[in-house]
mmCIF file of N, CA, C and O in Angstrom:
data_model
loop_
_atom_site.group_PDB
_atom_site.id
_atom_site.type_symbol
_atom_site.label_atom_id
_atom_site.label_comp_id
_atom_site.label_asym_id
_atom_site.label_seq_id
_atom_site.Cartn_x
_atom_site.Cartn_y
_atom_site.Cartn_z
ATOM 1 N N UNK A 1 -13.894 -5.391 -5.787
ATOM 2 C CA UNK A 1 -13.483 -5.771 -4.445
ATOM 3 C C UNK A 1 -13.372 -4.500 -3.605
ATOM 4 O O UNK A 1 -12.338 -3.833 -3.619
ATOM 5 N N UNK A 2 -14.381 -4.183 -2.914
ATOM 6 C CA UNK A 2 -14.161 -3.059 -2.005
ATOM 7 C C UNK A 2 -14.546 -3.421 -0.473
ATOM 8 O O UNK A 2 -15.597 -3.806 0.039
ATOM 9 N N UNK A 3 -13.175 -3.120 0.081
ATOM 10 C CA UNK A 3 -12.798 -3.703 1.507
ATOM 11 C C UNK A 3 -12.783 -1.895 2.326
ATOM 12 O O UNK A 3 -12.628 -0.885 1.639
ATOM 13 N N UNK A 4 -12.971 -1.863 3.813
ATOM 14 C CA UNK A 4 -12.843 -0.324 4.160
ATOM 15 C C UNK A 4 -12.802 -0.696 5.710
ATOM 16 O O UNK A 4 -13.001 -1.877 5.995
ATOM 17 N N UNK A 5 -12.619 -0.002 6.486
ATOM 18 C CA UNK A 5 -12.373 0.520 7.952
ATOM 19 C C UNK A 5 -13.449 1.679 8.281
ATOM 20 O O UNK A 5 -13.516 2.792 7.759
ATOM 21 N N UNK A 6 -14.202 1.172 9.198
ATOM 22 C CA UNK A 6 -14.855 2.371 10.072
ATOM 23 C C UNK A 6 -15.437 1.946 11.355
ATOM 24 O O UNK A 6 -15.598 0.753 11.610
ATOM 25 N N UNK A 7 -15.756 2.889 12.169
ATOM 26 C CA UNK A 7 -15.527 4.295 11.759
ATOM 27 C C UNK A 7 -14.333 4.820 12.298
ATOM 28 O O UNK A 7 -13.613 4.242 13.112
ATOM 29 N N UNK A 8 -14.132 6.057 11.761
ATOM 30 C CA UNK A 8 -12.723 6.515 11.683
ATOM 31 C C UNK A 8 -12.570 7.815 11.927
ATOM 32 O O UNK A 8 -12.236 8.494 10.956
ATOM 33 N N UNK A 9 -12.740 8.440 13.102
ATOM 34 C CA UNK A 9 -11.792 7.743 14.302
ATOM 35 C C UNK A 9 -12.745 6.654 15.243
ATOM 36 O O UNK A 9 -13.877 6.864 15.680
ATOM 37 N N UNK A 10 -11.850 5.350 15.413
ATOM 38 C CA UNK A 10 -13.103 4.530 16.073
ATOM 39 C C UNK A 10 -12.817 5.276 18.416
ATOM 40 O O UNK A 10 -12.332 6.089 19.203
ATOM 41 N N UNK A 11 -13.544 4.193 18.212
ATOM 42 C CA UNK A 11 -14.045 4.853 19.847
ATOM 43 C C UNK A 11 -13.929 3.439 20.744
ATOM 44 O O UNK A 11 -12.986 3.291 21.521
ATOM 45 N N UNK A 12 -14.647 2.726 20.627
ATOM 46 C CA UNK A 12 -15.191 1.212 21.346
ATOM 47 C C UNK A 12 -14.319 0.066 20.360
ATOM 48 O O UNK A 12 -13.678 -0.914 20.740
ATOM 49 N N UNK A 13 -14.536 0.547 19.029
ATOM 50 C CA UNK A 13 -14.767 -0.646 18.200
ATOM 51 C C UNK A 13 -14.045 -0.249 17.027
ATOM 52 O O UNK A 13 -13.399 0.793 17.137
ATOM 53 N N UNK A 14 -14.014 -0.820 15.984
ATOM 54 C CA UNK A 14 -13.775 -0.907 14.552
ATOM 55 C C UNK A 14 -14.210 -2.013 13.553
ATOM 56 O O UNK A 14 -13.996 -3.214 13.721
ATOM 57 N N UNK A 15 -14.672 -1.609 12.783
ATOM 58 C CA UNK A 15 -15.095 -3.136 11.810
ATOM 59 C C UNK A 15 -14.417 -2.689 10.258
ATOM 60 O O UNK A 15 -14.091 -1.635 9.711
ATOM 61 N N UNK A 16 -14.417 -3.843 9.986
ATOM 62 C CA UNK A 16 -13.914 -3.503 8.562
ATOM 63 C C UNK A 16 -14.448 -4.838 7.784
ATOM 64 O O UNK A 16 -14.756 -5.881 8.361
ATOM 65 N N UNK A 17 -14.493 -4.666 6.657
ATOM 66 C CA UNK A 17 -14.808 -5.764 5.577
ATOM 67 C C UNK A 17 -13.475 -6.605 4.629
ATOM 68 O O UNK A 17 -12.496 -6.319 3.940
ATOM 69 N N UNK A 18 -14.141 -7.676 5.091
ATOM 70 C CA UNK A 18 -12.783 -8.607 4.173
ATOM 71 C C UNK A 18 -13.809 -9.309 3.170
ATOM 72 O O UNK A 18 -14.881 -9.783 3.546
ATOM 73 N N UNK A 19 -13.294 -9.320 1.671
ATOM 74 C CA UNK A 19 -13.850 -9.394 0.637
ATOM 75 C C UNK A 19 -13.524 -11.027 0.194
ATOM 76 O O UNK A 19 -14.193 -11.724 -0.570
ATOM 77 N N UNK A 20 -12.042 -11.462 1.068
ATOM 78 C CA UNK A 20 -11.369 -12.532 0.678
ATOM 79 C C UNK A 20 -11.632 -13.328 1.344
ATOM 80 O O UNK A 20 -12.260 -13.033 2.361
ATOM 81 N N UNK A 21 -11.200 -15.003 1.029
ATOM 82 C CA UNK A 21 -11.087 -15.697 2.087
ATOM 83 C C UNK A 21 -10.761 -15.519 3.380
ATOM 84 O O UNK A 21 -9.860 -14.683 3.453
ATOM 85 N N UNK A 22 -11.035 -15.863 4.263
ATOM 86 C CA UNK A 22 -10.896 -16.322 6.138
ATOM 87 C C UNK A 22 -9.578 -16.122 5.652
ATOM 88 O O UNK A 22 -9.203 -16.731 4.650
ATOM 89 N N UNK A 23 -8.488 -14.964 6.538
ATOM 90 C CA UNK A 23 -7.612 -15.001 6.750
ATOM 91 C C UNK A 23 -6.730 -14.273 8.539
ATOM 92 O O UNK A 23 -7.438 -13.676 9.350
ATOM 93 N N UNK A 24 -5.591 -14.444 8.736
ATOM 94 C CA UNK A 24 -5.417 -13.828 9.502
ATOM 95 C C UNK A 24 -5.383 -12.247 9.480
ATOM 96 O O UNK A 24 -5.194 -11.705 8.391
ATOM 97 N N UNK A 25 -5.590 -11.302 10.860
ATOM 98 C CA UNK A 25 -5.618 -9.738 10.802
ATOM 99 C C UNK A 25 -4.803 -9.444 12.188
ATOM 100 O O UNK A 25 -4.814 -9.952 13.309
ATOM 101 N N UNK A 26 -4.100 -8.390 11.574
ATOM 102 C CA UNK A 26 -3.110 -8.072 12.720
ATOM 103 C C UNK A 26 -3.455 -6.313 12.576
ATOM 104 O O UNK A 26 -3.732 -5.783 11.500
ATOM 105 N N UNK A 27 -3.370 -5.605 13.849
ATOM 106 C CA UNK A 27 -3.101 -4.607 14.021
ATOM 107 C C UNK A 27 -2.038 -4.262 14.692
ATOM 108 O O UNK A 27 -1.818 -4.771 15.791
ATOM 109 N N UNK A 28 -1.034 -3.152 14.028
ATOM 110 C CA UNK A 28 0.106 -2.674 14.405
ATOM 111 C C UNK A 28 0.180 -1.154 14.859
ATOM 112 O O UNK A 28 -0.385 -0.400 14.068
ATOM 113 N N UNK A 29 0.784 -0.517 16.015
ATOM 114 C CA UNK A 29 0.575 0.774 15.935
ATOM 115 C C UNK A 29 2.050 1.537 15.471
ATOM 116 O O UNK A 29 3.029 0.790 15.487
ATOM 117 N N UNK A 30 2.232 2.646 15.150
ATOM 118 C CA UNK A 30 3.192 3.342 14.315
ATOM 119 C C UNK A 30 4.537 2.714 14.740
ATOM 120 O O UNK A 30 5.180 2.420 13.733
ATOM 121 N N UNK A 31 5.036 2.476 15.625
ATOM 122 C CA UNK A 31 6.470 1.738 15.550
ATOM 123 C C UNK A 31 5.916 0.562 14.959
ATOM 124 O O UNK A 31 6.657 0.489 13.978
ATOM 125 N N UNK A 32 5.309 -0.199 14.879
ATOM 126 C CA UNK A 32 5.448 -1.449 13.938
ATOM 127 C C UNK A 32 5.158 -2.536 14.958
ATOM 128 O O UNK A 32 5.434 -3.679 14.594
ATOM 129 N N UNK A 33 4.547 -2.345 16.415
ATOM 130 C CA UNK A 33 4.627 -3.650 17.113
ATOM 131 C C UNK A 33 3.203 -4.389 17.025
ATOM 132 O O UNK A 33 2.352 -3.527 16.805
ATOM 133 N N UNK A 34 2.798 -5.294 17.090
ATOM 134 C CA UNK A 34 1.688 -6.205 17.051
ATOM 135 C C UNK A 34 1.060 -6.359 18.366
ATOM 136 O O UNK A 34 1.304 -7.077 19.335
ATOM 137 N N UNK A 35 0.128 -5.420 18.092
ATOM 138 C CA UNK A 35 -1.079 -5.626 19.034
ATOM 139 C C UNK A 35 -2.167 -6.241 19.617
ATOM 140 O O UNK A 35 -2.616 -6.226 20.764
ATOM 141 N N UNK A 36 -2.527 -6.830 18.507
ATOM 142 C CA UNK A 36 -3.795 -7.310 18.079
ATOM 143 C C UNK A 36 -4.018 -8.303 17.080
ATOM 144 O O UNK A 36 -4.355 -7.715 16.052
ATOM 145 N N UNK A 37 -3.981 -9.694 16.885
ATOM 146 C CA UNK A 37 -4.445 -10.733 16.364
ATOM 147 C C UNK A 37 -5.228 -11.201 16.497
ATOM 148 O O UNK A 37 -5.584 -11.547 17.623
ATOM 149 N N UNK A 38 -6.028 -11.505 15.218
ATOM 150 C CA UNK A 38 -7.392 -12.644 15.457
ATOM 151 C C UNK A 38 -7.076 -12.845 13.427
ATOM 152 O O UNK A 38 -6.296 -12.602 12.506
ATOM 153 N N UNK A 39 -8.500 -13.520 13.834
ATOM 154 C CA UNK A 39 -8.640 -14.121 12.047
ATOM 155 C C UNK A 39 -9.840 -13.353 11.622
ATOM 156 O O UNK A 39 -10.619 -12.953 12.488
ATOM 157 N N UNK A 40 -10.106 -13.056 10.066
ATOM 158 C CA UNK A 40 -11.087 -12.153 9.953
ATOM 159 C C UNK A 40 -11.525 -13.001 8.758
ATOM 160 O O UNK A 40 -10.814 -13.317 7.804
ATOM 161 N N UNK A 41 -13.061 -13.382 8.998
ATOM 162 C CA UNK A 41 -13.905 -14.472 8.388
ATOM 163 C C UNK A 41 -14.235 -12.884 7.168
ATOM 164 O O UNK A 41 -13.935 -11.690 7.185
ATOM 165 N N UNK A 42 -14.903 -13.700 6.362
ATOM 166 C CA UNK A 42 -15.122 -13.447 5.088
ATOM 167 C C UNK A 42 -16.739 -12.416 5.781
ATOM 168 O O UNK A 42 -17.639 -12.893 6.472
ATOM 169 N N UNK A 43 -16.610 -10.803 5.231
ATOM 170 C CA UNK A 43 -18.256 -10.233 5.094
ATOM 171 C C UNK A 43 -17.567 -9.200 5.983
ATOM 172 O O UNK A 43 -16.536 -8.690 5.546
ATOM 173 N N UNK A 44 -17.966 -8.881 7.033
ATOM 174 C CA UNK A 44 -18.449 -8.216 8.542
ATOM 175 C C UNK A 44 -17.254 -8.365 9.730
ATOM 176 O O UNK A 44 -17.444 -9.230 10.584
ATOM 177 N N UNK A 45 -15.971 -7.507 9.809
ATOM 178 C CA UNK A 45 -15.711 -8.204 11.169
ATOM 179 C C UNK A 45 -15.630 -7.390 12.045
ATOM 180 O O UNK A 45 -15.149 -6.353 11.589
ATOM 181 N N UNK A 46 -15.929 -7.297 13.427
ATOM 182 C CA UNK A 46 -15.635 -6.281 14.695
ATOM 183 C C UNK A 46 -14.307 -6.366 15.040
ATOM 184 O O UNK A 46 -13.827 -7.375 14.525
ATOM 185 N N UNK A 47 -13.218 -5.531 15.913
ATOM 186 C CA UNK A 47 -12.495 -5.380 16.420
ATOM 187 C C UNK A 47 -12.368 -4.617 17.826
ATOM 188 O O UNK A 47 -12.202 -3.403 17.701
ATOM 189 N N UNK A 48 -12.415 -5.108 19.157
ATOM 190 C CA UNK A 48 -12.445 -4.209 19.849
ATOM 191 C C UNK A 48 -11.266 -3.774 19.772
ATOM 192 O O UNK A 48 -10.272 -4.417 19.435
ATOM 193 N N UNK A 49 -11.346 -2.335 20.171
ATOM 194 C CA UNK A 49 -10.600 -0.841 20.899
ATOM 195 C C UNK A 49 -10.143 -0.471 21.898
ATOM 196 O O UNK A 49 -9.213 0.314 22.086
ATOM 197 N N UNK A 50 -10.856 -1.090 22.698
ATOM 198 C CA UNK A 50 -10.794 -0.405 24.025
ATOM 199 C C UNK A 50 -9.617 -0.684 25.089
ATOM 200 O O UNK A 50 -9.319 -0.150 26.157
ATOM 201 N N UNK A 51 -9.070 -1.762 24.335
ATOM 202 C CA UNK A 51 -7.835 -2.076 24.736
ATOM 203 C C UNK A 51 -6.673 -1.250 24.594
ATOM 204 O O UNK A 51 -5.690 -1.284 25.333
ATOM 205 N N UNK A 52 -6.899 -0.258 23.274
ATOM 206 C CA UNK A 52 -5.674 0.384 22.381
ATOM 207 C C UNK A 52 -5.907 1.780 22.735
ATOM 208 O O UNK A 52 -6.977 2.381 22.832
ATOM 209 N N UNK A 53 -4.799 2.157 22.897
ATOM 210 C CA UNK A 53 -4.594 4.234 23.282
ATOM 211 C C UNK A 53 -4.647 4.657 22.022
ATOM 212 O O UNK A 53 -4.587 4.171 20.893
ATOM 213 N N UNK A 54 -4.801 5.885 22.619
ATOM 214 C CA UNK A 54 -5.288 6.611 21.487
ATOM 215 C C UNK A 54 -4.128 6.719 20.678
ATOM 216 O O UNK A 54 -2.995 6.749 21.158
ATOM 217 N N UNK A 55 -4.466 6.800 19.027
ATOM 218 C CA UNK A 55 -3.444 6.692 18.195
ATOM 219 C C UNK A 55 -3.408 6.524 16.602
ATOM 220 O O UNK A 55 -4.446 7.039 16.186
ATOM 221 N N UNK A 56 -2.910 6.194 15.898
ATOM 222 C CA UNK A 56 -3.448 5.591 14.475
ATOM 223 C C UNK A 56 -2.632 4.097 14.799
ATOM 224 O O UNK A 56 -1.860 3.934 15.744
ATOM 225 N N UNK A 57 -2.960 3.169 13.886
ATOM 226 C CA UNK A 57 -2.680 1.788 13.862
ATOM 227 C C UNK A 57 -3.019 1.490 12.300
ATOM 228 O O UNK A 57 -3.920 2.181 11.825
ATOM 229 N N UNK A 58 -2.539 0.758 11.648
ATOM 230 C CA UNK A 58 -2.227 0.014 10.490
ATOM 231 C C UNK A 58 -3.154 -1.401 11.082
ATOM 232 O O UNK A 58 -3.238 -1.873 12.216
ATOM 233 N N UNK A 59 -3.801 -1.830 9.736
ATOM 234 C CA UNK A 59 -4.737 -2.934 9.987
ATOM 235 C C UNK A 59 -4.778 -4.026 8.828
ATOM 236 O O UNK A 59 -5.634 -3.962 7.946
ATOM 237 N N UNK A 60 -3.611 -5.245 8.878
ATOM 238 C CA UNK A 60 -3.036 -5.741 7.481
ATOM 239 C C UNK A 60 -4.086 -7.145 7.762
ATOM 240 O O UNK A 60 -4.633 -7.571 8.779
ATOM 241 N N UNK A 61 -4.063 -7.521 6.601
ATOM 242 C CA UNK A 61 -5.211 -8.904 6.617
ATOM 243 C C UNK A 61 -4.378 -9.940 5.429
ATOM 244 O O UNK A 61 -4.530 -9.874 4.209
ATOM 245 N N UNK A 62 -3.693 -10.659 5.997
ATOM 246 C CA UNK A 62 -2.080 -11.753 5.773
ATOM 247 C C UNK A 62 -1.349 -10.620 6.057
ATOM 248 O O UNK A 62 -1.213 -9.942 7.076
ATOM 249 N N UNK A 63 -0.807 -10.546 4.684
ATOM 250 C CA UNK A 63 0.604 -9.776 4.695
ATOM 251 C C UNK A 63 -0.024 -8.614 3.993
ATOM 252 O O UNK A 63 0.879 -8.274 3.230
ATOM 253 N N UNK A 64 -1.100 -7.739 3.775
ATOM 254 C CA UNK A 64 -1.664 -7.418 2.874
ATOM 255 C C UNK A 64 -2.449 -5.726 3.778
ATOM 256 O O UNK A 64 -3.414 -5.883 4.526
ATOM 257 N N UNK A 65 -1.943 -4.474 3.575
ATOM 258 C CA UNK A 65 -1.980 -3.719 4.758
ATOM 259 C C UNK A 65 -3.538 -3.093 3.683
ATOM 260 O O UNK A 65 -3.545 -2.780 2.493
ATOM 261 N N UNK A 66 -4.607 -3.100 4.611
ATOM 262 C CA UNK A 66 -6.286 -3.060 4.723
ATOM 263 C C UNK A 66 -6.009 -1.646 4.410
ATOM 264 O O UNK A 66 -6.289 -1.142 3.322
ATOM 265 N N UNK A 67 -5.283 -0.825 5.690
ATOM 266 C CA UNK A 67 -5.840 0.704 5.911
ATOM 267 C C UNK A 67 -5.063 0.940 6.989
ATOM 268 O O UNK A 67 -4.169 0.202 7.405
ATOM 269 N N UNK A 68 -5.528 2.328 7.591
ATOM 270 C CA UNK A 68 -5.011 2.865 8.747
ATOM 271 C C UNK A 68 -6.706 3.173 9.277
ATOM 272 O O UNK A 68 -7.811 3.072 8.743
ATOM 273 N N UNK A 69 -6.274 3.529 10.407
ATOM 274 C CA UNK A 69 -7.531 3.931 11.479
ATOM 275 C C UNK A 69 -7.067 4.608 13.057
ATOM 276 O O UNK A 69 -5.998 4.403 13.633
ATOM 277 N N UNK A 70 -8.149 5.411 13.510
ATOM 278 C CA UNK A 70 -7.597 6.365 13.903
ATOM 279 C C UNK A 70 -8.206 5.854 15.655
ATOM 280 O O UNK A 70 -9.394 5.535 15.641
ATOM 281 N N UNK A 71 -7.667 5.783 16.759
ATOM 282 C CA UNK A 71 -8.594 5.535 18.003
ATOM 283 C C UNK A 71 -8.785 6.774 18.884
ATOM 284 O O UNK A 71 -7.886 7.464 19.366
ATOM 285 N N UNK A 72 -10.356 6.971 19.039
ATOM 286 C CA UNK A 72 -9.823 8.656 19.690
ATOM 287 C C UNK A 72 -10.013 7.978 21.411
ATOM 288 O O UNK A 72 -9.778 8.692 22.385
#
């Protein structure tokens, strides 16, 4: 099962791979607040960026923390 985040530092975008069932994905940035929800289907998913300052953010898929990633 190999799941990953890139690229890193993202710019526009971020994708990452979910290995598991369709579940929910939340991104949080270092205080812990919730930014960013959607659901992340099974293979391939995009995330836009361009919404988020620059920063690192935590990227959990359920309750289940993916990675960190970096927005320049």
């Amino acid at each position: 099962q190999v799941e990953r985040i890139w690229p890193v530092p993202a710019q526009a975008s971020v994708q990452f791979s979910n290995t598991g069932a369709p579940a929910r994905y939340r991104v949080l940035d270092a205080q812990g607040r919730l930014l960013v929800l959607g659901t992340a289907n099974t293979g391939i998913n995009t995330i836009p960026t361009d919404g988020l300052d620059q920063g690192a953010y935590l990227l959990l898929i359920g309750e289940r923390p993916l990675g960190r990633f970096v927005k320049e």
